[in-house]
PDB file of C-alpha atoms and ligand atoms in Angstrom:
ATOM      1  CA  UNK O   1     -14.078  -5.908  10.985  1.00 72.00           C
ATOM      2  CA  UNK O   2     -13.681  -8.165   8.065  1.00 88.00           C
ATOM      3  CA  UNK O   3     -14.845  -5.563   5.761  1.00 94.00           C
ATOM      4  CA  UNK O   4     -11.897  -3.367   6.691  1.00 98.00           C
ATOM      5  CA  UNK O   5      -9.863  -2.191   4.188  1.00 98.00           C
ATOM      6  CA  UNK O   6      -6.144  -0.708   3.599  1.00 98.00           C
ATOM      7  CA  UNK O   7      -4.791   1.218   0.639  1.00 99.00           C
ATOM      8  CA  UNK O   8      -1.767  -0.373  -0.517  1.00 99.00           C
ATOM      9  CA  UNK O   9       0.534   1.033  -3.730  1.00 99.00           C
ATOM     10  CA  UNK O  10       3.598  -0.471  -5.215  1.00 99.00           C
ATOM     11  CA  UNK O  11       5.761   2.095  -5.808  1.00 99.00           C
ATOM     12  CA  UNK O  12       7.809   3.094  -9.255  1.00 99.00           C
ATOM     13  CA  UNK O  13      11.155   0.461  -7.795  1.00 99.00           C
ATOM     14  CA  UNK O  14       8.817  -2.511  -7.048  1.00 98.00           C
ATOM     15  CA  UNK O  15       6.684  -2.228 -10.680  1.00 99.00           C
ATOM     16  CA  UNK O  16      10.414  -1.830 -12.541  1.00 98.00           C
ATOM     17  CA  UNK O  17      11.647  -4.650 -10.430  1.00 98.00           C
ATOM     18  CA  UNK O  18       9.215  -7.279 -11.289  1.00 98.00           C
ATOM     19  CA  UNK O  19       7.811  -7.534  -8.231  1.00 98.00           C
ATOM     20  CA  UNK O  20       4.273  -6.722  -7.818  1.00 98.00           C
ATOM     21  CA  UNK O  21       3.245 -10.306  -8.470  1.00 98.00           C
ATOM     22  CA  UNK O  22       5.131 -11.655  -5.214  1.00 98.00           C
ATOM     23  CA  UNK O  23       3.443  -8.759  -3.349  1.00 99.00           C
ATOM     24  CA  UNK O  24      -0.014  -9.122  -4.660  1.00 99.00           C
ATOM     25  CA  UNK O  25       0.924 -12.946  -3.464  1.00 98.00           C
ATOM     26  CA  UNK O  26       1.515 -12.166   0.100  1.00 98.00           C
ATOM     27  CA  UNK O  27      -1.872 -10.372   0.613  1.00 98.00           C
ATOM     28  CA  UNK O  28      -3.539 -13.394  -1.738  1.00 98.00           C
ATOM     29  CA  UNK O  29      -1.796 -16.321   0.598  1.00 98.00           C
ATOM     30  CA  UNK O  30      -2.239 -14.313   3.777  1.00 98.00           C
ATOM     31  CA  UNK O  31      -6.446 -14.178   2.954  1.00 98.00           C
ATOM     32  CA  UNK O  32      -6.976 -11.067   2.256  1.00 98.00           C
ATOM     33  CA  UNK O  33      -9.343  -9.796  -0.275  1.00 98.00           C
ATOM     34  CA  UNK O  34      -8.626  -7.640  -3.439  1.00 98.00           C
ATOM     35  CA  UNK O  35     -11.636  -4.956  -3.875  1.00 98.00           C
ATOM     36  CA  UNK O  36      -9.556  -2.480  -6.335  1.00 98.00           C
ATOM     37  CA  UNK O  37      -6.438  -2.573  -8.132  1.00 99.00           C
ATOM     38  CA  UNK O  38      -5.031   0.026 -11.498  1.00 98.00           C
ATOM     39  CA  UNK O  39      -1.634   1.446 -12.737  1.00 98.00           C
ATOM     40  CA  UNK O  40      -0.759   4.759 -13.065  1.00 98.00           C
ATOM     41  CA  UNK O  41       1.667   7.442 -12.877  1.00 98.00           C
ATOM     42  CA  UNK O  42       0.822   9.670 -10.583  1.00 98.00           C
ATOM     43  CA  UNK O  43       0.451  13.476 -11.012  1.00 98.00           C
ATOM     44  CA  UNK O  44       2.325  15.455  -8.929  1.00 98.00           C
ATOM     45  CA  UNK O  45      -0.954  16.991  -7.476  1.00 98.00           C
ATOM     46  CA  UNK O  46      -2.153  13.451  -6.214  1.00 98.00           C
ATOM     47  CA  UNK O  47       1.636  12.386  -4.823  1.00 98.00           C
ATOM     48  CA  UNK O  48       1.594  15.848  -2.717  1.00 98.00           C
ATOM     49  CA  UNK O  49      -1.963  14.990  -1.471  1.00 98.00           C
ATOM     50  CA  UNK O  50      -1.198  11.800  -0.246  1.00 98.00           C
ATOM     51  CA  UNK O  51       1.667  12.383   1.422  1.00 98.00           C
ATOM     52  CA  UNK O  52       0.530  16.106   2.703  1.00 98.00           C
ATOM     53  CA  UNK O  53       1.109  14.924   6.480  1.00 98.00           C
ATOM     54  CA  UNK O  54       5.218  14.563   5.236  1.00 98.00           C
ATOM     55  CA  UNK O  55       4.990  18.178   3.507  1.00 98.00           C
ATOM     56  CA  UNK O  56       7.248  19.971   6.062  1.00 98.00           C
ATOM     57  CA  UNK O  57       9.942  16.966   5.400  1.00 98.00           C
ATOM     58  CA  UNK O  58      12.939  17.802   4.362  1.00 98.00           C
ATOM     59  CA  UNK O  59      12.739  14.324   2.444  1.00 98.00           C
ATOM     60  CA  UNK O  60       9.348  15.830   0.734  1.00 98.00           C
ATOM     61  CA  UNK O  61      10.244  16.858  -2.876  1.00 98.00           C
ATOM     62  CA  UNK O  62      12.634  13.838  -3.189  1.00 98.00           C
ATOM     63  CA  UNK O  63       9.606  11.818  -2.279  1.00 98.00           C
ATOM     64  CA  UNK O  64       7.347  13.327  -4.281  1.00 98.00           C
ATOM     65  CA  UNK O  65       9.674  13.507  -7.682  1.00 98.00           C
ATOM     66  CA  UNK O  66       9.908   9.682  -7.006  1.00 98.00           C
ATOM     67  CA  UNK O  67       6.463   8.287  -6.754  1.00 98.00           C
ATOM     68  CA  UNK O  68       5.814  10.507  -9.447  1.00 98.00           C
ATOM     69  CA  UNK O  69       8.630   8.932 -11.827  1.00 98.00           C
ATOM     70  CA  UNK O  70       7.025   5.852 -13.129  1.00 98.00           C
ATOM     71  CA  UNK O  71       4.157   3.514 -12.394  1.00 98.00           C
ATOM     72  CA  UNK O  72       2.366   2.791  -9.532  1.00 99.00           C
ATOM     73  CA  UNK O  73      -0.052  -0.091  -8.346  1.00 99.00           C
ATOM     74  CA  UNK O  74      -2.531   1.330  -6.376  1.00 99.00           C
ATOM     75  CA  UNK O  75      -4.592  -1.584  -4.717  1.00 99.00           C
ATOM     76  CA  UNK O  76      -7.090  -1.909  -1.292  1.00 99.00           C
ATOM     77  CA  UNK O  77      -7.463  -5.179   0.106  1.00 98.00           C
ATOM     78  CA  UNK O  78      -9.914  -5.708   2.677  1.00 98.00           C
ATOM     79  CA  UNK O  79     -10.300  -7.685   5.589  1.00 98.00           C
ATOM     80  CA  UNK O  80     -10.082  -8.651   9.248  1.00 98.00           C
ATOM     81  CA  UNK O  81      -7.208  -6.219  11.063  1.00 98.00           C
ATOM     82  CA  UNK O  82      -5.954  -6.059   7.207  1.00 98.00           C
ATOM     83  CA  UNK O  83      -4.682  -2.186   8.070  1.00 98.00           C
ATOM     84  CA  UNK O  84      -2.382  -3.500  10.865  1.00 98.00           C
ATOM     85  CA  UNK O  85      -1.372  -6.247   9.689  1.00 98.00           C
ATOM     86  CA  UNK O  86      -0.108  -4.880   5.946  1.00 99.00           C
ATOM     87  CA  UNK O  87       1.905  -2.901   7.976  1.00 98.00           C
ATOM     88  CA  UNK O  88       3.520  -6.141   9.751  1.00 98.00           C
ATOM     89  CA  UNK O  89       3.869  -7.436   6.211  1.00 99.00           C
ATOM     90  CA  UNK O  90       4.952  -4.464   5.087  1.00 99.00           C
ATOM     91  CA  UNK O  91       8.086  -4.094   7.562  1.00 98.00           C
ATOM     92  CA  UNK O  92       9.595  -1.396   9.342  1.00 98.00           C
ATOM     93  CA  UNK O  93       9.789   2.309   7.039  1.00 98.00           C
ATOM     94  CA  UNK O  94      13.342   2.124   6.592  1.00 98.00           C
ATOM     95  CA  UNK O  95      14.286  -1.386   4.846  1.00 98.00           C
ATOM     96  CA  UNK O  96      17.742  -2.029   6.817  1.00 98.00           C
ATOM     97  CA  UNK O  97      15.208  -1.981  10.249  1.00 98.00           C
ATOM     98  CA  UNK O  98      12.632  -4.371   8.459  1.00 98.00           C
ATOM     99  CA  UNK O  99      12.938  -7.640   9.714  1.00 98.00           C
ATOM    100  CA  UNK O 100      13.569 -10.754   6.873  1.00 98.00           C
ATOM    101  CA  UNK O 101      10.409 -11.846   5.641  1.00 98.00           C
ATOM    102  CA  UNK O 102       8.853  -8.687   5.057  1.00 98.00           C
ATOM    103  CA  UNK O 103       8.448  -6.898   2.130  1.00 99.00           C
ATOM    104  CA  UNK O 104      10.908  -4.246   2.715  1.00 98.00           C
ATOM    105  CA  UNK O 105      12.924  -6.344   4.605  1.00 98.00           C
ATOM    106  CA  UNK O 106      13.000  -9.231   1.431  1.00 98.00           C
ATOM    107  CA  UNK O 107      13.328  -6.622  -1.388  1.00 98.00           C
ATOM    108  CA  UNK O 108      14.687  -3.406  -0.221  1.00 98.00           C
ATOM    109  CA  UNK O 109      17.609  -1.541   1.209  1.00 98.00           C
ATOM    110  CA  UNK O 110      17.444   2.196   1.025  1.00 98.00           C
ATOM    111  CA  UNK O 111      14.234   4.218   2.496  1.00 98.00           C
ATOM    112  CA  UNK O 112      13.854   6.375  -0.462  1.00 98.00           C
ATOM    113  CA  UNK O 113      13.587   2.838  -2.352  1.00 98.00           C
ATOM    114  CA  UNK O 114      11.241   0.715   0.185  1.00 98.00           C
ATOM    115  CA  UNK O 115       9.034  -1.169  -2.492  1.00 98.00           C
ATOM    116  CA  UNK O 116       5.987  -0.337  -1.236  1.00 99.00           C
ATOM    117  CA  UNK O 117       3.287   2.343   0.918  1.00 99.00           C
ATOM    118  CA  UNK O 118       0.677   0.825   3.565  1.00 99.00           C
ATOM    119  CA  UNK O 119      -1.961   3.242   5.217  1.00 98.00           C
ATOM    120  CA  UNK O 120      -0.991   3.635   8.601  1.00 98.00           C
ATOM    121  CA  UNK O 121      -4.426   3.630  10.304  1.00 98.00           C
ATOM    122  CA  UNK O 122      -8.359   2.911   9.407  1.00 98.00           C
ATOM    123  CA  UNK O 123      -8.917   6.792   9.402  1.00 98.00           C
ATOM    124  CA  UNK O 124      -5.865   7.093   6.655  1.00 98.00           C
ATOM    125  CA  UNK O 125      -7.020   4.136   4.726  1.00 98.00           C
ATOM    126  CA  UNK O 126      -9.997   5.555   4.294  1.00 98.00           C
ATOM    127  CA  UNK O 127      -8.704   9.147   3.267  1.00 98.00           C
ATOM    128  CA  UNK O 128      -6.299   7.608   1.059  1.00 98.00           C
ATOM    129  CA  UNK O 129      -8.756   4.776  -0.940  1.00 98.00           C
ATOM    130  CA  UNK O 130     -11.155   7.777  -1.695  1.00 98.00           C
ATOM    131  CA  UNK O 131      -7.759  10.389  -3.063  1.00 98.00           C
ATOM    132  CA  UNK O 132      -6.969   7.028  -4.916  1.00 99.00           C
ATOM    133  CA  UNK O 133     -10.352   5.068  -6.538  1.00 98.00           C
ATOM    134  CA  UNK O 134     -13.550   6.332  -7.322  1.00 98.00           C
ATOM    135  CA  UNK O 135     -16.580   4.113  -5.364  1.00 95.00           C
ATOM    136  CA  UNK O 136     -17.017   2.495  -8.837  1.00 97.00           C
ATOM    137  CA  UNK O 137     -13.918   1.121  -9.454  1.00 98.00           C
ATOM    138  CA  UNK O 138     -13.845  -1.038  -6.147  1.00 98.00           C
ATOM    139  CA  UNK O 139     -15.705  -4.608  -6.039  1.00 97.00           C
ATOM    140  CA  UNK O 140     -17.606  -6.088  -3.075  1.00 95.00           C
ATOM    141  CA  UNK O 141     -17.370  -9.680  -3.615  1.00 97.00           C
ATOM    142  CA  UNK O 142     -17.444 -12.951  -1.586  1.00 95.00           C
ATOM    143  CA  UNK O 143     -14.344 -15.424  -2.425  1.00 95.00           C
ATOM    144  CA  UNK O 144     -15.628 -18.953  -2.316  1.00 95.00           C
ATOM    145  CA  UNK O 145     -12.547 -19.387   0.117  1.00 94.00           C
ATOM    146  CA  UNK O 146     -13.664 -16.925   2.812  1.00 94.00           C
ATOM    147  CA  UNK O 147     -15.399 -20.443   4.965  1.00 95.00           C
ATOM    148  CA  UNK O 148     -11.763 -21.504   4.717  1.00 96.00           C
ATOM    149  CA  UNK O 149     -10.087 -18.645   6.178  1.00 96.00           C
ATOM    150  CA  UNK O 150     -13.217 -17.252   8.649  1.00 96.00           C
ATOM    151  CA  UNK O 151     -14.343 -19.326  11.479  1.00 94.00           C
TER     152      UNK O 151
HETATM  153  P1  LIG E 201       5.839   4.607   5.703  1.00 56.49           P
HETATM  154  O1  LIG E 201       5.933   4.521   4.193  1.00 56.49           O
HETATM  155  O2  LIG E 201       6.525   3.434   6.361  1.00 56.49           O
HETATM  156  O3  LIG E 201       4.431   4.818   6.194  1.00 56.49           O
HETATM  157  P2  LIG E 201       6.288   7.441   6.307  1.00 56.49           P
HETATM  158  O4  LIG E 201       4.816   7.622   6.139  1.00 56.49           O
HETATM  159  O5  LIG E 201       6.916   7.951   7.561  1.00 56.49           O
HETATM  160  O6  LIG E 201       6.699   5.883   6.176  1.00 56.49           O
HETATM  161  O7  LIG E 201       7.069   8.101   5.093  1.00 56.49           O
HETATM  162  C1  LIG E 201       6.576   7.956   3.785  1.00 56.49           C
HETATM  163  C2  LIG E 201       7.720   7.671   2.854  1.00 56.49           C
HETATM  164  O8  LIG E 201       8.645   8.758   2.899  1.00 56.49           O
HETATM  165  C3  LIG E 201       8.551   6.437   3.219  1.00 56.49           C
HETATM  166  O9  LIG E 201       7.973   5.240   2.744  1.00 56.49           O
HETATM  167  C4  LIG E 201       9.849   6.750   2.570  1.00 56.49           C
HETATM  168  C5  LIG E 201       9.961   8.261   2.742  1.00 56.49           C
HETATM  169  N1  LIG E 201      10.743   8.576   3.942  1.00 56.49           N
HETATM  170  C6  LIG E 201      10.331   8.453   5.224  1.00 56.49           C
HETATM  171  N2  LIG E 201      11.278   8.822   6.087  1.00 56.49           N
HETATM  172  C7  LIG E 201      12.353   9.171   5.321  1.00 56.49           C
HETATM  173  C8  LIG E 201      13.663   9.653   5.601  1.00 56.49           C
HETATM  174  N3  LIG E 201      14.078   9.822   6.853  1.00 56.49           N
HETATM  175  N4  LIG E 201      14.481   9.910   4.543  1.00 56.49           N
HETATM  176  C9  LIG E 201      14.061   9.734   3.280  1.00 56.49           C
HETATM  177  N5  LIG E 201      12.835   9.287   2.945  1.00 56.49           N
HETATM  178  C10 LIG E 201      11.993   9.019   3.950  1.00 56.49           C
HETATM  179 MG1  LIG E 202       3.184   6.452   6.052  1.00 56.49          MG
END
């Protein structure tokens, strides 16, 4: 279970806020483990792929036009209940439900604008890190702190 891992991606308001350092800090401090991290913009191809379960959503092409509008950090961390528990971190989908201390709830107010997507389950993580990365651009690695933070 500690080699779990959960696709996590900044979206286009958290890279032109300035934040992506105090979120990559969260899942640092927390323990987790970065395996793959890159910019991008998506294309409209990959946006609609990844969110494909939402394509009946009114909310769709809004979506879609805005993930697509800028950059995105597209990350997986990996580690013991690390789907889950992003989520916690994460907060609650719309921001004004997300309790203080989350991500959403510390840096965001509208739901069109929430900062920041977390794979919702093991299955979806592991749909969405292979739409995402290719196997070679993710790193198995050992941090000399794991003793610290695994009994
Ligand atoms: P989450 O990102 O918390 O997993 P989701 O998968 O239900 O939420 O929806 C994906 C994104 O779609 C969400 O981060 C923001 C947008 N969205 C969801 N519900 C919405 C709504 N009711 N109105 C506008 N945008 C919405
Ligand atoms: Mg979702």
């Amino acid at each position: 279970a500690r080699t779990e891992r959960t696709f996590i991606a900044v979206k286009p308001d958290g890279m032109n806020r300035g934040i992506l350092g105090n979120i990559i800090s969260r899942f640092e401090a927390k323990g987790y483990k970065l395996v793959g991290i890159k910019t991008l913009v998506p294309s409209k191809q990959l946006a609609e792929e990844h969110y494909s379960a939402l394509k009946e959503k009114p909310f769709f092409k809004d979506l879609v036009d805005f993930i697509t509008s800028g950059p995105v950090c597209a990350m997986v961390w990996e580690g013991e209940q690390v789907v889950v528990t992003a989520r916690k971190m994460i907060g609650e989908t719309n921001p004004l439900s997300s309790a203080p201390g989350t991500i959403r709830g510390d840096f965001a107010v509208d739901v069109g604008r929430n900062v920041i997507h977390g794979s919702d389950a093991v299955e979806t993580a592991q749909r969405e890190i292979s739409l995402w990365f290719e196997q070679g651009e993710l790193t198995a690695w050992e941090p000399t702190s794991a003793v610290w933070i695994y009994e």
